Backbone as ProteinMPNN parsed JSONL, in Angstrom:
{"seq_chain_A": "MPHSTQALDSPMPYLDDLKTGDQLEPLVYEITQDLIHRYGLASLDLNSVHMNPAWCERAQVFGTPKTVQHGMMNMSFMASAVLRTFGPLADVFLVDSKFTKPGPVGNTITCRGKVRDVHVLNNGNDFAIINVEATDQDGDLVGISEVHVRLPRKPGANAV", "coords_chain_A": {"N_chain_A": [[-13.972, 13.642, -45.897], [-16.446, 12.145, -43.791], [-17.72, 8.832, -44.297], [-20.373, 6.515, -44.555], [-22.403, 3.637, -44.905], [-24.803, 3.515, -43.69], [-28.075, 4.714, -43.61], [-29.158, 7.986, -42.83], [-31.789, 8.55, -42.498], [-33.116, 6.278, -41.778], [-35.314, 4.239, -39.754], [-35.172, 4.735, -36.2], [-33.668, 2.326, -34.144], [-35.156, 0.174, -31.664], [-34.494, 0.048, -28.163], [-34.903, -2.48, -27.226], [-34.104, -4.082, -29.298], [-31.392, -4.276, -29.215], [-28.372, -5.965, -28.256], [-25.791, -7.0, -26.028], [-22.581, -6.786, -27.394], [-23.347, -6.373, -30.026], [-22.377, -5.068, -33.157], [-21.647, -1.866, -34.506], [-22.047, -0.18, -37.631], [-19.023, 0.658, -39.231], [-17.521, 3.934, -39.282], [-15.786, 5.858, -41.515], [-13.252, 8.218, -42.075], [-11.315, 10.679, -43.83], [-8.509, 12.51, -42.951], [-8.159, 15.701, -43.803], [-6.651, 18.859, -44.695], [-8.552, 20.771, -45.293], [-10.821, 19.747, -43.972], [-9.924, 19.922, -41.319], [-9.577, 22.739, -41.146], [-12.246, 23.599, -41.477], [-13.432, 22.43, -39.203], [-11.932, 23.689, -37.2], [-12.694, 26.396, -37.535], [-15.445, 26.182, -36.987], [-15.4, 25.31, -34.326], [-13.949, 27.23, -33.106], [-11.346, 26.732, -32.402], [-8.394, 27.615, -33.101], [-5.772, 26.878, -33.0], [-2.357, 26.716, -33.877], [-1.189, 24.194, -34.254], [-3.119, 22.763, -35.474], [-4.055, 24.386, -37.526], [-2.081, 25.714, -39.038], [-0.087, 24.918, -41.462], [2.548, 25.693, -42.328], [3.802, 26.565, -39.972], [3.731, 24.162, -38.54], [5.461, 22.58, -40.065], [7.916, 23.655, -39.326], [7.861, 23.483, -36.484], [7.328, 20.811, -35.834], [5.588, 19.463, -34.061], [4.415, 16.81, -32.045], [6.124, 15.151, -33.366], [5.804, 15.251, -36.122], [5.772, 16.871, -39.314], [3.346, 17.755, -40.1], [0.053, 19.221, -39.85], [-2.338, 18.386, -37.297], [-5.393, 16.646, -36.566], [-8.059, 18.024, -34.582], [-8.523, 16.982, -31.222], [-11.128, 16.942, -30.253], [-12.491, 16.807, -32.622], [-12.026, 14.206, -33.388], [-13.417, 12.983, -31.295], [-15.997, 13.841, -31.942], [-16.465, 12.467, -34.322], [-16.398, 9.844, -33.379], [-18.683, 9.869, -31.761], [-20.467, 10.374, -33.811], [-20.475, 7.947, -35.147], [-22.178, 6.498, -33.577], [-24.55, 8.017, -33.744], [-25.096, 7.801, -36.483], [-25.859, 5.21, -36.627], [-28.099, 4.984, -34.907], [-29.664, 7.118, -35.582], [-30.275, 10.642, -36.191], [-31.827, 11.794, -34.209], [-31.478, 10.394, -31.926], [-30.92, 10.23, -28.428], [-28.134, 11.178, -27.297], [-26.481, 11.325, -24.357], [-24.176, 11.327, -22.901], [-20.743, 11.462, -23.464], [-17.692, 10.098, -23.149], [-14.405, 10.512, -23.661], [-11.1, 9.54, -24.714], [-7.981, 10.492, -25.975], [-5.481, 9.006, -27.802], [-3.462, 9.099, -29.67], [-2.072, 11.387, -31.987], [-3.702, 12.587, -35.004], [-2.469, 13.059, -37.991], [-2.701, 15.148, -40.979], [-3.717, 13.445, -43.881], [-4.04, 10.946, -42.801], [-6.229, 8.104, -42.415], [-9.099, 7.524, -40.645], [-10.881, 5.151, -38.8], [-13.861, 4.549, -37.191], [-15.169, 2.347, -34.918], [-17.917, 0.831, -33.409], [-19.346, -0.849, -30.562], [-21.948, -2.472, -28.829], [-21.901, -2.209, -25.43], [-23.368, -2.385, -23.027], [-26.817, -2.788, -22.132], [-29.291, -0.986, -20.625], [-32.196, -1.448, -19.065], [-34.455, 0.34, -17.56], [-37.078, 0.908, -17.238], [-38.281, 3.381, -16.76], [-38.473, 5.397, -18.538], [-35.967, 6.313, -18.98], [-34.32, 4.501, -20.204], [-31.34, 3.101, -21.518], [-28.426, 2.628, -23.628], [-25.001, 1.631, -23.583], [-22.368, 2.384, -25.607], [-19.297, 1.357, -26.787], [-16.727, 2.919, -28.52], [-14.091, 2.698, -30.771], [-11.448, 4.431, -32.285], [-9.34, 4.027, -34.964], [-6.27, 4.333, -36.812], [-5.016, 4.152, -40.24], [-2.991, 2.326, -39.956], [-3.851, 0.666, -38.035], [-3.454, 1.529, -35.483], [-4.562, 2.651, -32.318], [-6.283, 5.64, -31.971], [-8.135, 6.95, -30.496], [-10.657, 6.543, -27.94], [-14.039, 6.104, -27.027], [-16.769, 6.224, -24.753], [-20.07, 6.015, -25.199], [-23.181, 7.081, -24.187], [-26.512, 6.428, -24.844], [-29.923, 7.198, -25.081], [-32.66, 5.263, -26.005], [-35.819, 4.579, -27.569], [-38.298, 2.283, -26.213], [-39.839, -0.74, -27.409], [-43.271, -0.531, -28.312], [-45.361, -1.26, -25.605], [-43.412, -2.81, -24.405], [-42.393, -2.067, -21.951], [-44.346, -2.584, -20.171], [-45.447, -3.863, -17.141]], "CA_chain_A": [[-15.289, 13.652, -45.294], [-16.831, 10.814, -43.309], [-18.687, 8.101, -45.103], [-20.968, 5.332, -43.947], [-23.51, 3.192, -45.742], [-26.031, 3.591, -42.903], [-28.904, 5.858, -43.978], [-29.509, 8.823, -41.698], [-33.235, 8.654, -42.361], [-33.704, 4.984, -41.443], [-35.968, 4.318, -38.443], [-34.342, 4.513, -35.028], [-33.959, 1.018, -33.551], [-35.607, 0.154, -30.282], [-33.538, -0.473, -27.194], [-35.158, -3.918, -27.102], [-33.46, -4.775, -30.419], [-29.947, -4.313, -28.999], [-27.821, -6.905, -27.277], [-24.365, -6.828, -25.775], [-21.717, -7.321, -28.44], [-23.754, -5.922, -31.364], [-21.416, -4.176, -33.802], [-22.168, -0.77, -35.307], [-21.372, -0.001, -38.913], [-17.887, 1.574, -39.07], [-17.507, 5.248, -39.91], [-14.424, 6.101, -41.979], [-13.031, 9.562, -42.598], [-9.962, 11.074, -44.22], [-8.118, 13.781, -42.346], [-7.643, 16.658, -44.796], [-6.493, 20.192, -44.125], [-9.837, 21.442, -45.426], [-11.67, 19.271, -42.874], [-9.39, 20.531, -40.091], [-9.911, 24.168, -41.165], [-13.687, 23.754, -41.226], [-13.689, 22.117, -37.802], [-11.326, 24.759, -36.397], [-13.55, 27.577, -37.61], [-16.709, 25.896, -36.308], [-15.176, 25.135, -32.89], [-13.132, 28.368, -32.671], [-10.03, 26.257, -31.965], [-7.533, 28.028, -34.211], [-4.405, 26.56, -32.607], [-1.465, 26.497, -35.019], [-0.906, 22.769, -34.447], [-4.177, 22.289, -36.357], [-4.463, 25.316, -38.582], [-0.988, 26.395, -39.721], [0.866, 23.933, -41.992], [3.924, 26.205, -42.375], [4.307, 26.527, -38.603], [3.926, 22.749, -38.177], [6.685, 22.089, -40.725], [9.06, 24.1, -38.522], [7.766, 23.089, -35.069], [7.328, 19.345, -35.747], [4.867, 19.046, -32.863], [4.043, 15.389, -32.101], [7.087, 14.455, -34.211], [5.412, 15.26, -37.529], [5.726, 18.211, -39.906], [1.983, 17.981, -40.58], [-0.966, 19.59, -38.883], [-3.074, 17.229, -36.789], [-6.807, 16.894, -36.286], [-8.448, 18.389, -33.226], [-8.992, 15.832, -30.448], [-12.579, 16.987, -30.184], [-12.987, 16.348, -33.927], [-12.023, 12.746, -33.285], [-14.533, 12.628, -30.425], [-17.267, 14.049, -32.65], [-16.653, 11.373, -35.273], [-16.755, 8.64, -32.63], [-20.101, 10.03, -31.421], [-21.22, 10.266, -35.065], [-20.652, 6.525, -35.464], [-23.383, 6.089, -32.844], [-25.708, 8.722, -34.313], [-25.389, 7.268, -37.82], [-26.526, 3.926, -36.421], [-29.378, 5.122, -34.22], [-30.414, 8.232, -36.146], [-29.876, 11.946, -35.67], [-32.648, 12.199, -33.069], [-31.143, 9.583, -30.745], [-30.557, 11.081, -27.299], [-26.801, 10.939, -26.742], [-26.432, 12.197, -23.188], [-22.847, 11.325, -22.301], [-19.633, 10.986, -24.287], [-16.442, 10.141, -22.391], [-13.392, 10.151, -24.662], [-9.665, 9.674, -24.471], [-7.247, 10.571, -27.231], [-4.264, 8.25, -27.527], [-2.435, 9.341, -30.686], [-2.527, 12.439, -32.908], [-4.073, 12.2, -36.364], [-1.987, 14.045, -38.963], [-3.3, 15.232, -42.312], [-3.376, 12.296, -44.718], [-4.465, 9.703, -42.16], [-7.6, 7.619, -42.532], [-9.542, 7.1, -39.32], [-12.072, 4.304, -38.788], [-14.517, 4.468, -35.879], [-15.961, 1.114, -34.795], [-18.65, 0.791, -32.158], [-19.916, -2.118, -30.105], [-22.825, -2.333, -27.668], [-21.294, -2.761, -24.214], [-24.414, -2.698, -22.044], [-28.17, -2.285, -22.353], [-29.889, -0.741, -19.312], [-33.648, -1.335, -19.116], [-34.837, 0.862, -16.254], [-38.537, 1.016, -17.248], [-38.729, 4.666, -16.235], [-38.306, 6.376, -19.603], [-34.554, 6.656, -19.1], [-33.609, 3.31, -20.663], [-30.227, 3.525, -22.358], [-27.373, 1.684, -23.992], [-23.635, 2.149, -23.587], [-21.647, 1.956, -26.804], [-17.864, 1.635, -26.811], [-16.263, 3.227, -29.868], [-12.645, 2.836, -30.936], [-10.994, 5.055, -33.529], [-8.004, 3.561, -35.335], [-5.767, 4.891, -38.067], [-4.834, 3.19, -41.326], [-2.026, 1.319, -39.524], [-4.476, -0.117, -36.983], [-3.13, 2.095, -34.178], [-5.66, 3.304, -31.626], [-6.109, 7.09, -31.859], [-9.087, 7.45, -29.519], [-11.725, 5.66, -27.49], [-15.169, 6.813, -26.422], [-17.912, 5.522, -24.204], [-21.197, 6.86, -25.566], [-24.447, 6.669, -23.59], [-27.606, 6.88, -25.705], [-31.281, 6.757, -24.737], [-33.449, 4.813, -27.157], [-37.184, 4.199, -27.165], [-38.637, 0.874, -26.064], [-40.931, -1.184, -28.276], [-44.567, -0.289, -27.668], [-45.809, -2.338, -24.715], [-42.288, -3.569, -23.864], [-42.093, -1.757, -20.554], [-45.502, -2.89, -19.32], [-45.068, -4.873, -16.127]], "C_chain_A": [[-15.635, 12.241, -44.825], [-17.77, 10.13, -44.283], [-19.102, 6.832, -44.381], [-22.119, 4.924, -44.838], [-24.833, 3.224, -44.99], [-26.8, 4.853, -43.288], [-29.281, 6.647, -42.738], [-31.013, 8.907, -41.487], [-33.901, 7.304, -42.082], [-34.319, 5.071, -40.042], [-34.995, 4.016, -37.307], [-34.67, 3.137, -34.45], [-34.477, 1.183, -32.125], [-34.497, -0.388, -29.396], [-33.666, -1.992, -27.093], [-34.492, -4.733, -28.21], [-31.953, -4.933, -30.221], [-29.572, -5.421, -28.025], [-26.317, -6.656, -27.168], [-23.559, -7.505, -26.886], [-22.127, -6.923, -29.847], [-22.748, -4.903, -31.895], [-22.152, -3.085, -34.575], [-21.41, -0.726, -36.621], [-20.214, 0.978, -38.73], [-18.111, 2.894, -39.814], [-16.054, 5.552, -40.252], [-14.323, 7.54, -42.466], [-11.556, 9.804, -42.864], [-9.664, 12.413, -43.552], [-7.479, 14.64, -43.438], [-7.482, 18.008, -44.108], [-7.794, 20.974, -44.223], [-10.778, 21.04, -44.287], [-11.223, 19.884, -41.545], [-9.743, 22.01, -40.033], [-11.386, 24.39, -40.854], [-14.021, 23.484, -39.753], [-13.137, 23.222, -36.906], [-12.167, 26.019, -36.384], [-14.855, 27.358, -36.858], [-16.532, 25.841, -34.792], [-14.436, 26.317, -32.266], [-11.806, 27.931, -32.058], [-9.073, 26.488, -33.134], [-6.057, 27.793, -33.899], [-3.573, 26.204, -33.834], [-1.176, 25.029, -35.292], [-1.956, 22.125, -35.364], [-4.269, 23.105, -37.643], [-3.327, 25.88, -39.438], [0.067, 25.404, -40.221], [2.313, 24.418, -42.005], [4.557, 26.173, -40.987], [4.61, 25.083, -38.193], [5.163, 22.157, -38.833], [7.917, 22.45, -39.909], [9.034, 23.493, -37.109], [7.838, 21.575, -34.86], [6.702, 18.849, -34.431], [4.384, 17.611, -33.066], [4.948, 14.607, -33.048], [6.718, 14.385, -35.679], [5.422, 16.692, -38.057], [4.326, 18.596, -40.378], [1.096, 18.523, -39.462], [-1.69, 18.316, -38.454], [-4.517, 17.634, -36.505], [-6.992, 17.316, -34.833], [-8.889, 17.113, -32.493], [-10.506, 15.78, -30.401], [-13.216, 16.612, -31.527], [-13.062, 14.831, -33.921], [-13.189, 12.285, -32.417], [-15.862, 12.779, -31.169], [-17.51, 12.95, -33.676], [-16.981, 10.062, -34.558], [-18.226, 8.7, -32.209], [-20.965, 9.897, -32.673], [-21.419, 8.819, -35.489], [-21.899, 5.983, -34.772], [-24.618, 6.727, -33.476], [-26.071, 8.207, -35.703], [-26.067, 5.898, -37.726], [-27.939, 4.115, -35.893], [-30.225, 6.281, -34.727], [-30.086, 9.546, -35.463], [-30.693, 12.42, -34.476], [-32.395, 11.349, -31.83], [-30.607, 10.518, -29.663], [-29.216, 10.646, -26.724], [-26.651, 11.883, -25.555], [-25.098, 12.163, -22.457], [-21.855, 10.769, -23.313], [-18.368, 11.184, -23.464], [-15.348, 9.62, -23.313], [-11.981, 10.335, -24.144], [-8.98, 9.639, -25.83], [-5.858, 9.995, -26.994], [-3.13, 8.509, -28.511], [-2.946, 10.438, -31.614], [-2.823, 11.878, -34.298], [-3.629, 13.257, -37.358], [-2.792, 14.035, -40.264], [-2.803, 14.05, -43.135], [-3.776, 10.974, -44.102], [-5.91, 9.378, -42.504], [-7.979, 7.048, -41.179], [-10.822, 6.283, -39.473], [-12.588, 4.205, -37.364], [-15.418, 3.243, -35.876], [-16.616, 1.072, -33.417], [-19.196, -0.586, -31.852], [-20.773, -1.84, -28.876], [-22.153, -3.007, -26.475], [-22.358, -3.23, -23.235], [-25.741, -2.141, -22.529], [-28.82, -2.184, -20.971], [-31.376, -0.479, -19.465], [-34.115, -0.947, -17.717], [-36.346, 0.978, -16.104], [-39.055, 2.314, -16.643], [-38.597, 5.783, -17.283], [-36.872, 6.807, -19.803], [-33.717, 5.441, -19.491], [-32.488, 3.749, -21.596], [-29.275, 2.376, -22.653], [-26.035, 2.394, -23.88], [-22.924, 1.522, -24.775], [-20.181, 2.319, -26.632], [-17.447, 1.831, -28.26], [-14.749, 3.374, -29.84], [-12.366, 3.468, -32.285], [-9.565, 4.594, -33.783], [-7.58, 4.215, -36.634], [-5.525, 3.778, -39.086], [-3.812, 2.106, -40.991], [-2.595, 0.412, -38.436], [-4.168, 0.394, -35.585], [-4.345, 2.817, -33.607], [-5.36, 4.798, -31.509], [-7.1, 7.695, -30.869], [-10.093, 6.382, -29.139], [-12.819, 6.531, -26.865], [-16.153, 5.809, -25.846], [-19.092, 6.465, -24.419], [-22.464, 6.27, -24.959], [-25.574, 7.27, -24.425], [-28.929, 6.303, -25.216], [-32.005, 6.403, -26.018], [-34.841, 4.433, -26.682], [-37.313, 2.693, -27.016], [-39.721, 0.54, -27.083], [-42.257, -0.908, -27.564], [-45.009, -1.509, -26.852], [-44.676, -3.09, -24.047], [-42.053, -3.277, -22.392], [-43.329, -1.916, -19.665], [-45.115, -4.021, -18.369], [-46.193, -5.824, -15.871]], "O_chain_A": [[-15.167, 11.258, -45.4], [-18.522, 10.785, -45.004], [-18.311, 6.178, -43.703], [-22.75, 5.776, -45.464], [-25.883, 2.986, -45.587], [-26.232, 5.945, -43.291], [-29.673, 6.075, -41.721], [-31.466, 9.294, -40.41], [-35.126, 7.2, -42.143], [-33.888, 5.891, -39.231], [-34.116, 3.162, -37.429], [-35.846, 2.814, -34.281], [-34.255, 2.207, -31.479], [-33.667, -1.185, -29.834], [-32.678, -2.7, -26.901], [-34.333, -5.946, -28.073], [-31.305, -5.652, -30.982], [-30.323, -5.768, -27.114], [-25.676, -6.166, -28.098], [-23.826, -8.646, -27.262], [-21.349, -7.107, -30.783], [-22.324, -3.997, -31.178], [-23.163, -3.353, -35.224], [-20.27, -1.181, -36.709], [-20.405, 2.035, -38.128], [-18.799, 2.947, -40.834], [-15.187, 5.51, -39.379], [-15.199, 8.025, -43.183], [-10.677, 9.225, -42.225], [-10.482, 13.332, -43.591], [-6.393, 14.333, -43.929], [-8.096, 18.269, -43.073], [-8.109, 21.761, -43.33], [-11.453, 21.89, -43.706], [-12.053, 20.312, -40.743], [-10.167, 22.497, -38.985], [-11.734, 25.265, -40.061], [-14.794, 24.219, -39.139], [-13.801, 23.644, -35.959], [-12.336, 26.644, -35.338], [-15.324, 28.26, -36.163], [-17.413, 26.277, -34.051], [-14.309, 26.4, -31.045], [-11.207, 28.674, -31.281], [-8.963, 25.658, -34.037], [-5.189, 28.447, -34.478], [-4.031, 25.48, -34.718], [-0.94, 24.652, -36.439], [-1.711, 21.073, -35.955], [-4.532, 22.563, -38.716], [-3.598, 26.476, -40.481], [1.008, 25.083, -39.496], [3.221, 23.637, -41.723], [5.719, 25.794, -40.843], [5.637, 24.819, -37.567], [5.845, 21.325, -38.234], [8.853, 21.657, -39.805], [10.063, 23.046, -36.603], [8.344, 21.108, -33.84], [7.222, 17.94, -33.783], [3.982, 17.251, -34.172], [4.585, 13.516, -33.488], [7.255, 13.555, -36.413], [5.11, 17.626, -37.317], [4.145, 19.649, -40.988], [1.362, 18.305, -38.28], [-1.661, 17.304, -39.154], [-4.817, 18.799, -36.243], [-6.173, 16.997, -33.971], [-9.553, 16.26, -33.081], [-11.102, 14.708, -30.498], [-14.356, 16.15, -31.562], [-14.037, 14.243, -34.389], [-13.872, 11.318, -32.752], [-16.749, 11.936, -31.036], [-18.654, 12.543, -33.879], [-17.757, 9.256, -35.071], [-18.936, 7.697, -32.288], [-22.073, 9.366, -32.606], [-22.423, 8.493, -36.122], [-22.592, 5.119, -35.31], [-25.618, 6.049, -33.713], [-27.249, 8.182, -36.058], [-26.768, 5.485, -38.65], [-28.875, 3.477, -36.377], [-31.387, 6.412, -34.341], [-29.671, 9.57, -34.304], [-30.288, 13.361, -33.793], [-33.029, 11.559, -30.796], [-29.915, 11.49, -29.967], [-29.159, 9.851, -25.786], [-26.688, 13.102, -25.722], [-24.909, 12.899, -21.488], [-22.099, 9.737, -23.938], [-18.016, 12.312, -23.122], [-15.349, 8.452, -23.701], [-11.708, 11.159, -23.27], [-9.347, 8.865, -26.713], [-5.142, 10.437, -26.096], [-1.976, 8.183, -28.234], [-4.118, 10.432, -31.991], [-2.281, 10.852, -34.709], [-4.328, 14.251, -37.555], [-3.464, 13.059, -40.598], [-1.624, 13.699, -43.093], [-3.846, 9.968, -44.807], [-6.703, 10.259, -42.837], [-7.276, 6.199, -40.631], [-11.738, 6.682, -40.193], [-11.857, 3.829, -36.447], [-16.312, 3.109, -36.712], [-15.955, 1.253, -32.394], [-19.472, -1.382, -32.749], [-20.383, -1.075, -27.994], [-21.872, -4.206, -26.496], [-22.27, -4.326, -22.683], [-25.782, -1.143, -23.249], [-28.892, -3.17, -20.237], [-31.779, 0.583, -19.938], [-34.166, -1.777, -16.809], [-36.852, 1.129, -14.992], [-40.147, 2.343, -16.075], [-38.607, 6.966, -16.943], [-36.584, 7.592, -20.707], [-32.537, 5.362, -19.148], [-32.67, 4.676, -22.385], [-29.314, 1.317, -22.025], [-25.947, 3.609, -24.059], [-22.884, 0.301, -24.928], [-19.859, 3.475, -26.359], [-17.771, 1.017, -29.125], [-14.195, 4.08, -28.997], [-12.961, 3.098, -33.297], [-8.69, 4.748, -32.931], [-8.414, 4.603, -37.452], [-5.799, 2.608, -38.818], [-3.765, 1.076, -41.663], [-1.916, -0.501, -37.966], [-4.567, -0.226, -34.599], [-5.066, 3.507, -34.327], [-4.304, 5.181, -31.005], [-6.925, 8.837, -30.445], [-10.353, 5.447, -29.896], [-12.538, 7.562, -26.254], [-16.341, 4.711, -26.37], [-19.113, 7.576, -23.888], [-22.785, 5.103, -25.185], [-25.59, 8.474, -24.683], [-29.054, 5.104, -24.969], [-31.968, 7.151, -26.994], [-35.026, 4.016, -25.538], [-36.551, 1.925, -27.605], [-40.432, 1.425, -27.561], [-42.345, -1.04, -26.343], [-45.026, -2.635, -27.349], [-44.935, -3.938, -23.194], [-41.567, -4.139, -21.659], [-43.348, -1.433, -18.533], [-44.519, -5.016, -18.782], [-46.058, -6.735, -15.054]]}, "name": "protein", "num_of_chains": 1, "seq": "MPHSTQALDSPMPYLDDLKTGDQLEPLVYEITQDLIHRYGLASLDLNSVHMNPAWCERAQVFGTPKTVQHGMMNMSFMASAVLRTFGPLADVFLVDSKFTKPGPVGNTITCRGKVRDVHVLNNGNDFAIINVEATDQDGDLVGISEVHVRLPRKPGANAV"}
């Protein structure tokens, strides 16, 4: 299961509090077969490469006898690194992800985010772009995401 020390009920930060280069608290999760099964059932992705350990032992897909996490599971954890920082009500409106390496059962994945840009439009659509990298326990990149999130401005901050 994922773990982070950031409280989900802490107040959402203001866009005005962010600056380029700010680091988000990392989100770490262990890939277990139980986690894969739960995700597969929730997403209705029951592909054997994720869900069937006996088949994977024979097929050796991706060069491993183990099942691997769903790519979209990796994307959801990268997006969760943003939501755990900004709160569950933050308006994530775009997630663009690429998956670079499979994550077999037994791996530990760490998602690290950094503020890339802050866009102050003064029209209620102010947003930040967060780059998130997911790496395995060997430091290999397993996925990258660009997450766009709308955050409120400080009261009076957008007065001209």
